[in-house]
Structure formats: structure tokens, C-alpha cells
Coordinates of C-alpha atoms and ligand atoms in Angstrom, one line a residue:
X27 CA 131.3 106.1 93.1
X28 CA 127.9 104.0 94.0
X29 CA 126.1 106.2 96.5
X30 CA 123.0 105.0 98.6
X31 CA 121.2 105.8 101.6
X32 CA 121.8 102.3 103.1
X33 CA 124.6 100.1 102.5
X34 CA 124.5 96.3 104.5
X35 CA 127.7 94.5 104.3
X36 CA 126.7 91.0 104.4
X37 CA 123.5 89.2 102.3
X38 CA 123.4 86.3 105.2
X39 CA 119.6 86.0 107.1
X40 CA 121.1 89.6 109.4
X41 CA 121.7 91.3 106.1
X42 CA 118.9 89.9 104.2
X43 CA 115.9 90.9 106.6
X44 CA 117.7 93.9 107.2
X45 CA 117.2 94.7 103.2
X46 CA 113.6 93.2 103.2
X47 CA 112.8 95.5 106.3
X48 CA 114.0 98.8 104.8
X49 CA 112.6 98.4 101.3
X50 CA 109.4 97.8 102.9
X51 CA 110.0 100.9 105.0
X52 CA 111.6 103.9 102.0
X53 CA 115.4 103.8 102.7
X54 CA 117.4 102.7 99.7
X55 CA 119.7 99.9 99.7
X56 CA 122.6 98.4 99.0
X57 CA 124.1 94.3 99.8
X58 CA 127.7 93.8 99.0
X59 CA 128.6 90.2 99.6
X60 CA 131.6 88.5 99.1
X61 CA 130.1 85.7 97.8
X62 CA 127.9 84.7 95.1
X63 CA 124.7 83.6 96.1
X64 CA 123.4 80.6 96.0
X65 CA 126.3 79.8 98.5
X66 CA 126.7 77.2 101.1
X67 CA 127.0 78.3 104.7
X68 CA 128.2 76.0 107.4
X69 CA 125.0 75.8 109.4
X70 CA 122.3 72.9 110.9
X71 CA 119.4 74.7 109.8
X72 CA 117.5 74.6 112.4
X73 CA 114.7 77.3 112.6
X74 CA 112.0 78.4 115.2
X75 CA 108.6 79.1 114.4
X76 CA 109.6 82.6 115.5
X77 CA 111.3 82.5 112.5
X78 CA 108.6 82.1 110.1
X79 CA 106.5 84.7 111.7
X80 CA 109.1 87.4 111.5
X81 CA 109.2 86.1 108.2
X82 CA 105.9 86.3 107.6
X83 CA 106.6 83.4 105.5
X84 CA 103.9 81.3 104.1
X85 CA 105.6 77.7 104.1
X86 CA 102.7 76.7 101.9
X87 CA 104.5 78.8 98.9
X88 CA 108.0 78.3 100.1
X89 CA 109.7 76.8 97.0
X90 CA 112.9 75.0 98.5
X91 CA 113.5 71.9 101.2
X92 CA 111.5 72.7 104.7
X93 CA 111.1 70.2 107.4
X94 CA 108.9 70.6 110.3
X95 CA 110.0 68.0 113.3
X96 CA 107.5 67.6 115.5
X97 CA 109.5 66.4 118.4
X98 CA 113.2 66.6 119.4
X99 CA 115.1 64.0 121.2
X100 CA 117.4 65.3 123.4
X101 CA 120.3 63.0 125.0
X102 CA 121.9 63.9 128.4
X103 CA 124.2 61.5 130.1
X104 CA 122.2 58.6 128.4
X105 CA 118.6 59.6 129.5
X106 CA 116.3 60.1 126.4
X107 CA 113.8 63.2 126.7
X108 CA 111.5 64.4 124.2
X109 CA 110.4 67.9 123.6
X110 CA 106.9 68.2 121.8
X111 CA 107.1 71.7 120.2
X112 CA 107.5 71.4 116.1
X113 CA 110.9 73.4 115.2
X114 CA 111.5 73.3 111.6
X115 CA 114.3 72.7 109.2
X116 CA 115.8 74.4 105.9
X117 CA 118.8 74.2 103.9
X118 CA 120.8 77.7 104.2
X119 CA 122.2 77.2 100.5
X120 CA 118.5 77.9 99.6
X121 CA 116.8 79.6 101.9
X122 CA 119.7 82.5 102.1
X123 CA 119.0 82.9 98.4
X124 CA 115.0 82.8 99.2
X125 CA 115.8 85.6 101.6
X126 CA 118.2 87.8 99.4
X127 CA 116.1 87.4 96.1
X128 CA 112.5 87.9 98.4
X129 CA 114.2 91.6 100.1
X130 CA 114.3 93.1 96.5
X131 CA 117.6 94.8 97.4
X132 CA 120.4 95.2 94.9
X133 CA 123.3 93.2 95.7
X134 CA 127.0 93.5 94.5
X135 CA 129.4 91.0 94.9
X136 CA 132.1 93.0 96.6
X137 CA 134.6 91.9 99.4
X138 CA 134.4 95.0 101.7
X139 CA 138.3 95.8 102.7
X140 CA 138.3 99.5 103.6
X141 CA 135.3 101.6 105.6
X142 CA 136.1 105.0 105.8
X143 CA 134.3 107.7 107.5
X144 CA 133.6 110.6 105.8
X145 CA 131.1 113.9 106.9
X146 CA 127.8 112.7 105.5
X147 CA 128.4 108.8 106.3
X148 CA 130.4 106.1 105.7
X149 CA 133.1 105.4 101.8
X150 CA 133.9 101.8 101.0
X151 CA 136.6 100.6 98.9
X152 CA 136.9 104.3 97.7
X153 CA 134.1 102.7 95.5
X154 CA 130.4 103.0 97.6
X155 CA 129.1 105.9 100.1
X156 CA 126.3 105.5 102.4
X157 CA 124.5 107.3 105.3
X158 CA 124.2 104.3 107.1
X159 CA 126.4 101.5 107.3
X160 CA 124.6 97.7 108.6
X161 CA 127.2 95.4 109.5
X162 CA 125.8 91.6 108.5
X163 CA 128.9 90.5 107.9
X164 CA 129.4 87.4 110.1
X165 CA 132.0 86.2 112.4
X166 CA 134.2 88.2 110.3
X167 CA 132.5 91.3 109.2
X168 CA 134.9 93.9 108.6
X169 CA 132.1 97.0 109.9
X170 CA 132.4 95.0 113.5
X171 CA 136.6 94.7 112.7
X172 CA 136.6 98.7 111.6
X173 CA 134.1 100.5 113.9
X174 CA 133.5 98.5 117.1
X175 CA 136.2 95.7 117.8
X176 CA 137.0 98.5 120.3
X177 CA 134.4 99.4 122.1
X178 CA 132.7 96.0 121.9
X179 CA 135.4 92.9 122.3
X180 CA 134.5 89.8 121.5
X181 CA 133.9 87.4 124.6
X182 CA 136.8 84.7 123.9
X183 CA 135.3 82.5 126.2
X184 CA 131.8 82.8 124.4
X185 CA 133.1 81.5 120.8
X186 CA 132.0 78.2 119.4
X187 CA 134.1 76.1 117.3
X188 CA 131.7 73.3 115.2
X189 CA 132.4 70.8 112.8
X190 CA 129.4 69.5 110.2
X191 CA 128.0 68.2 107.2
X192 CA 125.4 68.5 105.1
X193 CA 124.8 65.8 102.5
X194 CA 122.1 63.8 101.0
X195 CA 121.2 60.4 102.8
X196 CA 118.2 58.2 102.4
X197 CA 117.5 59.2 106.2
X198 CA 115.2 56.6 108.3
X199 CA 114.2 58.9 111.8
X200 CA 112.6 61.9 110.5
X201 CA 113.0 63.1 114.4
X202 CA 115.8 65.8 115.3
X203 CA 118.3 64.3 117.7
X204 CA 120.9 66.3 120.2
X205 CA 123.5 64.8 122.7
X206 CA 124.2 67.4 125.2
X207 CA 128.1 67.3 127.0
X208 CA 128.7 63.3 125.5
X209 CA 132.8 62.7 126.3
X210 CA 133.0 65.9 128.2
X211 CA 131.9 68.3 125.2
X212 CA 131.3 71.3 126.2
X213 CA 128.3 71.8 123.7
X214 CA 126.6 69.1 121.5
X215 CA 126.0 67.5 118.3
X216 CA 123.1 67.3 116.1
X217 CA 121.1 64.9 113.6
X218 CA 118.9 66.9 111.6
X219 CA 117.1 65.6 108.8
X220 CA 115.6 68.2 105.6
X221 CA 113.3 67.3 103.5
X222 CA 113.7 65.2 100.3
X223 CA 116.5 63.2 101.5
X224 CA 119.1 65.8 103.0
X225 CA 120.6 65.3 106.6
X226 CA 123.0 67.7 108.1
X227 CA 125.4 66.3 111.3
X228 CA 127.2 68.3 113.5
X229 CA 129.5 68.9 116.8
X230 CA 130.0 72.3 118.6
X231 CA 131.6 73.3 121.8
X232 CA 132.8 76.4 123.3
X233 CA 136.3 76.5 122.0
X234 CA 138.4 77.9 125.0
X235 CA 137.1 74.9 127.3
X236 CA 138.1 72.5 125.1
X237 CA 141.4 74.2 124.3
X238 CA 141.9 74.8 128.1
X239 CA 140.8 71.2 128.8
X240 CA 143.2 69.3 126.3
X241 CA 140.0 68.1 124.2
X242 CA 139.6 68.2 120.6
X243 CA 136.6 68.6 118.5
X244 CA 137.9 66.2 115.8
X245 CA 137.8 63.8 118.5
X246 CA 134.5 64.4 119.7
X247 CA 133.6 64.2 115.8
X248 CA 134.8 60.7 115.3
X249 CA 132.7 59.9 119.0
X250 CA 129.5 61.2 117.5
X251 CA 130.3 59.2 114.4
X252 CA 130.2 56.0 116.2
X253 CA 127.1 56.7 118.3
X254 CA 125.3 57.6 114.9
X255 CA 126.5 54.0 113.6
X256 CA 125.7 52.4 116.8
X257 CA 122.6 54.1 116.6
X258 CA 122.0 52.9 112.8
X259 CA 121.6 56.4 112.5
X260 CA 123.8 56.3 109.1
X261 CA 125.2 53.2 107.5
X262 CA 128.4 51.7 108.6
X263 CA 130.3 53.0 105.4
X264 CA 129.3 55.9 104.9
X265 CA 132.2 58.5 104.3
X266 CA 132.0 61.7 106.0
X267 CA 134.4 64.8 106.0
X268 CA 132.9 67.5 108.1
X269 CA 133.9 71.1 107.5
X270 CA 134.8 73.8 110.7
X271 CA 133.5 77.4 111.7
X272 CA 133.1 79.6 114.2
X273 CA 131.0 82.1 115.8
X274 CA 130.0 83.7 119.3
X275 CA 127.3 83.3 121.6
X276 CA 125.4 86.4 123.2
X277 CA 127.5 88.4 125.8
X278 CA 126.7 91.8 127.4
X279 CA 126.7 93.6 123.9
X280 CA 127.7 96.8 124.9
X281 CA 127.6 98.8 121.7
X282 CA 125.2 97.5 118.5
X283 CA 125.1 101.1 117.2
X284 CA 128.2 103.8 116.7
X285 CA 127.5 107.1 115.2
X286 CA 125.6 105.7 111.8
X287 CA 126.9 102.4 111.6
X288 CA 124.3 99.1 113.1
X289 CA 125.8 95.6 114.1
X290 CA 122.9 92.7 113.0
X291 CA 123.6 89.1 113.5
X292 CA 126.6 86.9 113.9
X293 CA 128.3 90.1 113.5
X294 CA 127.2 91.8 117.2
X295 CA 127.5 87.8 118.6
X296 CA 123.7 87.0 119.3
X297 CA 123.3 83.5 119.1
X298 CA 121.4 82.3 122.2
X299 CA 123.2 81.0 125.1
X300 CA 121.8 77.8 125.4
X301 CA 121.5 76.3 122.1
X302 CA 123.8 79.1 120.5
X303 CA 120.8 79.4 117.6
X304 CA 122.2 82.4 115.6
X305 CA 119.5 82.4 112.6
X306 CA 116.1 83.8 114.5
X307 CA 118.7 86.9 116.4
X308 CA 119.9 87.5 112.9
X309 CA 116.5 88.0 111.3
X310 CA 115.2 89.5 114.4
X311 CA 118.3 92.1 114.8
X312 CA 118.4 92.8 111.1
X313 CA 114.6 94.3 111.5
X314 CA 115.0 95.9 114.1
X315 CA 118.3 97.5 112.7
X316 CA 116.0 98.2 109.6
X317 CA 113.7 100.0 111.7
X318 CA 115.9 102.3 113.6
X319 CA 117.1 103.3 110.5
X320 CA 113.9 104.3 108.7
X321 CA 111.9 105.7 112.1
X322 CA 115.3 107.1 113.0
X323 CA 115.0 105.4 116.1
X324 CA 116.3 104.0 119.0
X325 CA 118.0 100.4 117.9
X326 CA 117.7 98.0 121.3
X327 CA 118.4 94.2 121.0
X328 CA 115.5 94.2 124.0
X329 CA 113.1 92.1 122.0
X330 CA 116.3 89.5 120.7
X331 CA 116.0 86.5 123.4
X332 CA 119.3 85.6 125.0
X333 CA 117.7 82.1 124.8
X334 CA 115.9 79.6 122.9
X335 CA 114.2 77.4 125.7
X336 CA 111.3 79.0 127.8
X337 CA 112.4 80.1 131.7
X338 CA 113.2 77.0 133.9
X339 CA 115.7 74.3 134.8
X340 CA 116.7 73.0 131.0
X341 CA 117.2 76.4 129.6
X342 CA 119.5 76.9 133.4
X343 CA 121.1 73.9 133.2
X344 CA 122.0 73.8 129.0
X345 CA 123.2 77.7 129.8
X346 CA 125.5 77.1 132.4
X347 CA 126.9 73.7 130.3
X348 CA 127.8 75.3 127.5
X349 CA 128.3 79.3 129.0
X350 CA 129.8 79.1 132.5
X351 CA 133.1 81.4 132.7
X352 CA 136.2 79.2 133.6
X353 CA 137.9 81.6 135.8
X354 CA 140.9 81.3 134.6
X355 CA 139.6 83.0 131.3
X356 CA 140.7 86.9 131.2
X357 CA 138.1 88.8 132.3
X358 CA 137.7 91.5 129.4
X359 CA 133.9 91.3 128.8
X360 CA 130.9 92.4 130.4
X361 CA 129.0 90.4 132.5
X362 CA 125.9 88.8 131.2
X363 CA 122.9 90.3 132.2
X364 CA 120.6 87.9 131.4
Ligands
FAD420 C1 128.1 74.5 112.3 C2 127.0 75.5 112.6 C3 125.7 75.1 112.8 C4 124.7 76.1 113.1 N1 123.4 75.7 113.2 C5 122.5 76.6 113.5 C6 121.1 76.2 113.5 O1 120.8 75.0 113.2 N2 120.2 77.1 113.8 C7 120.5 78.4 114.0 O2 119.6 79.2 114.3 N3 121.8 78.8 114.0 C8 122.8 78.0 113.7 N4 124.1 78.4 113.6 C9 124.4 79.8 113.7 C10 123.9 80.5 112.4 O3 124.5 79.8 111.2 C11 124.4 82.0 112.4 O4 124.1 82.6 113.6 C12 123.8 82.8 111.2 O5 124.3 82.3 110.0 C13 124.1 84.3 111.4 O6 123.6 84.9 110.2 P1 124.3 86.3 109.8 O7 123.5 86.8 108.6 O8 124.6 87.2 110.9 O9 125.8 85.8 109.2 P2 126.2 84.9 108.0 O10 125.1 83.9 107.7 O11 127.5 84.3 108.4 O12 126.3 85.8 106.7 C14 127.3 86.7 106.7 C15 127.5 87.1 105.2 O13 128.5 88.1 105.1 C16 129.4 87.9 104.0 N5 130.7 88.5 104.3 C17 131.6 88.2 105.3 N6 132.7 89.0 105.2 C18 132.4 89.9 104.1 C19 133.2 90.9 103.6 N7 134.4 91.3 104.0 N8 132.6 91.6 102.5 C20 131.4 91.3 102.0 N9 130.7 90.2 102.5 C21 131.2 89.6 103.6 C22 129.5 86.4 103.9 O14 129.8 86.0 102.6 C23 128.1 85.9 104.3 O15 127.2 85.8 103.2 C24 125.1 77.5 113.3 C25 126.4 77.9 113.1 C26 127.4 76.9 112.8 C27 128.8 77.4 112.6

């Protein structure tokens, strides 16, 4: 039997920071992570400069690709706007790895099955025994599945399906591009160039509207496709097959902690509401969890923004697109009260 003060299910951006946090602060710790890292997670890369400063990264001694865009275009219903406010891009086959090897922390690659509680915490697998369990473990991380599906239901109507790829192309607009709602989507899709020749292309939508509305994000796939071409975005020929995944966007979060056991990340469903951004609420929650957990302390998502855009009518407007409620959805979650 492995026993540790801290075990993190999960070695993602939630689980890594959480790791990096705690070492910093005493607590022993433990990852277990299905995978073995360097892996490739389904992602745009897209990161604040909130990022980097919970980081405290240095991007000067950063050793993989990082992009800094200094404006977005944004597309809505054919009108161009551009935001001026640099936003930054990585690939998350490297930086996860960055952020795993930077926290110091042991990791195991171990598919967690089986949490068990026992008097002084938490047994795994009959094979690891903590005080404190961190959930990190995604969409599907089986602390969330165990020890708080019940008490803290995923919103249906909040989910996200995408479709993307991330491949290396000779890219010509080092700019980051989004169409908002193109075709009816319920979401949008994304050109976002790395550095070095890398580009990453994507669609994402709230999955019940499309399902409830007959569309199909395969079919807003191919759409995108031909705006990219028509766009001379990407050559005519090029061959793409783009890859699915899911995950949540912020609802009322009733419960993030349960006796000993934290929810960080994709895992608690904290990606922001209007441009469902899921990396900067990992990180952030994941420090925070780390925090509670050394001070022994109160662990509130209060300082996690339900959104990435300041106050005001595009954050309103891309909120309500992507996040309104249909009413014929059931009605099982909490009301947001942002
Ligand atoms: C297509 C797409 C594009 C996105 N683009 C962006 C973007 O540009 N910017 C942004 O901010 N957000 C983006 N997001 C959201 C972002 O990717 C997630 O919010 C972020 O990865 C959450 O980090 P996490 O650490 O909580 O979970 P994850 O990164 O999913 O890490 C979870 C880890 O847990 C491990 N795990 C799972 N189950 C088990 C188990 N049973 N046992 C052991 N280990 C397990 C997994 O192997 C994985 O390593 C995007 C999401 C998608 C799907």
C-alpha cells in the first residue's frame, strides 16, 4: 500500500498546479494519471495572461511552442471586430508536461477505478491511501463519478461537444480568428496559430441545442472548413480529420468540497460561460484547492471568474448565445448566480 498525505487524481493543468501549489506549501503528494505524459489533449490552447501570472511563468525561459496574439478577430453574423488585448497560445502536449515535470510531484501512471473511504481518508485501488483526495480528473474523473455525482449533477444543458485539430501548417495570419453562432451553432470555431508552424482548428457548441435542434457538429465542421478555404485560411487540399470531446461549462457548483475530498478543473465544470475557457479555472481552482488543503482552509471558487470577457454587452451577449436554458431542458440544476 502507497500512502500519502495528498493524492490528485488527474496530472492535467487542475492536477498539475494543484501539485506545484502543495509542494510549495508542505503537504506530500501523489499524481496518478491514466496516461503517460507527454500526452495529447484535445484542446485550442488558448491561454490568458492570467494564466501566466498564476503561473508565475517566465515565458522568457519557457522551453516549448508559445504564441502571444496581439489581436483577435472575432466574426458575428459577418461583421469583423477586433479585440486588442494579447492572449497567448501553447500546445497542451507540451505545456501539460511543463506543468507536471515543473510541480516536482511524483506521478504514477494508474487508471483510478475504485475510491473507497476509510477512517483516516480516502483507499484507491486497494493500492494508495490518502488524507485528502483532489479530484483533476476531467470530464470523466472518477473522484467527481464516486463522491459528488450526487450532490453536484452535471448541468446537461451546460456540456460542450467540440470537434479539432491540431497539426503543423506553414500558417500565413499569425492573428487568432473566432466565428461566433455561423449556420445556427450554438458556440463557435477557432483558428489558432502556435508558434513554429503549428495551427489548431476547431468547432464547439452546447450539445443539447444542437441535439434538440436537429443540427450536427460534423456539419458545422465541414461549414468551417469551407470558410477557412474561402478564407485562404488553409490550402484547398489540405486533409483534415478532427477528433471530438466534451466537457461542461460553469453552473451553480453547489459542492467543490465533501468531507476530505476537492473537485479542481474540468472535473467541478468551471470553464467560463462565454468562451467556455477551461485552462485558467483549472490552474486557478487547483491552487486554491492546494491551499485549503495546506492552511486547512475554507476552499471557495470566489476568485475563479464565471467569465473570460470584462462586464458589458459582448461578454452578455456571447453568454446568453452559447448558455441560455432551452426550457424544455429538465430543470435539475441550480440556477446560475452569476
Ligand atoms: C476542443 C477543445 C478546445 C478547448 N480549447 C480551450 C482553450 O483554447 N483554452 C482554454 O482555456 N480551454 C480550452 N478547452 C478546455 C480545456 O481543455 C479544459 O478545461 C482543461 O483541459 C481542464 O483541465 P483539467 O486539468 O481540469 O482536465 P484535463 O486536462 O482533462 O486533465 C485530466 C487528466 O485526468 C486524467 N484522468 C482522467 N480519468 C482518469 C482516471 N480514471 N484515472 C487517472 N487519471 C485520469 C486524464 O488522463 C488527464 O490527464 C478546450 C476544450 C476542448 C474539448
Amino acid at each position: 500500500m502507497i500512502k500519502t498525505n495528498v493524492i490528485i487524481v488527474g496530472g492535467g493543468p487542475a492536477g498539475a498546479s494543484c501539485a506545484w501549489q502543495l509542494r510549495r506549501r508542505g503537504p506530500d503528494c501523489l499524481i496518478l494519471d491514466k496516461a503517460v505524459f507527454p500526452r495529447p489533449k484535445l484542446c485550442a490552447g488558448w491561454i490568458t495572461p492570467e494564466v501566466v501570472a498564476d503561473l508565475e511563468m517566465d515565458i522568457a525561459t519557457y522551453p516549448h511552442r508559445f504564441l502571444t496574439f496581439e489581436v483577435t478577430r472575432a466574426h458575428l453574423f459577418g461583421i469583423g471586430l477586433t479585440m486588442r488585448s494579447p492572449q497567448h497560445s501553447i500546445r497542451r502536449v507540451e505545456f501539460d508536461h511543463w506543468l507536471l515535470q515543473r510541480s516536482g510531484a511524483e506521478v504514477i501512471t494508474h487508471q483510478v477505478k475504485h475510491i473507497e473511504r476509510i477512517p483516516r481518508g480516502y483507499r484507491i485501488d486497494d493500492r494508495f491511501e490518502c488524507d485528502a483526495l483532489v479530484g483533476a480528473g476531467g470530464t470523466a474523473c472518477p473522484v467527481y463519478r464516486s463522491l459528488f455525482r450526487e450532490i453536484n449533477p452535471r448541468a446537461r444543458w451546460l456540456q460542450v461537444a467540440a470537434l479539432e485539430q491540431e497539426l503543423p501548417y506553414a500558417w500565413q495570419d499569425p492573428d487568432c480568428h473566432l466565428w461566433f453562432f455561423e449556420k445556427g451553432l450554438p458556440g463557435y470555431s477557432w483558428y489558432v496559430p502556435k508558434q513554429n508552424g503549428y495551427l489548431n482548428l476547431g468547432v464547439g457548441g452546447m450539445a443539447q441545442r444542437l441535439q434538440d435542434t436537429g443540427g450536427s457538429i460534423h456539419r458545422h465542421w465541414e461549414h468551417f472548413v469551407a470558410t477557412l478555404r474561402r478564407r485562404r485560411l488553409i490550402d484547398m487540399d489540405l486533409a483534415l480529420e478532427p477528433q471530438g470531446y466534451s466537457y461542461y461549462l460553469r453552473n451553480g457548483v453547489r459542492r467543490i468540497r465533501h468531507e476530505n475530498a476537492f473537485l479542481v478543473g474540468d472535473a467541478a465544470g468551471l470553464a467560463t460561460r462565454d468562451l467556455a475557457e477551461g485552462i485558467g479555472p483549472a490552474i486557478r481552482s487547483g491552487i486554491l484547492a492546494a491551499d485549503a488543503i495546506a492552511d486547512g482552509g475554507e476552499y471557495s471558487l470566489d476568485s475563479v471568474s464565471r467569465y473570460s470577457l470584462g462586464a458589458g454587452l459582448p461578454r452578455r451577449a456571447l453568454a446568453y448565445g452559447l448558455s441560455r436554458q432551452r426550457v424544455a431542458s429538465p430543470a435539475v440544476e441550480t440556477p446560475d448566480p452569476g
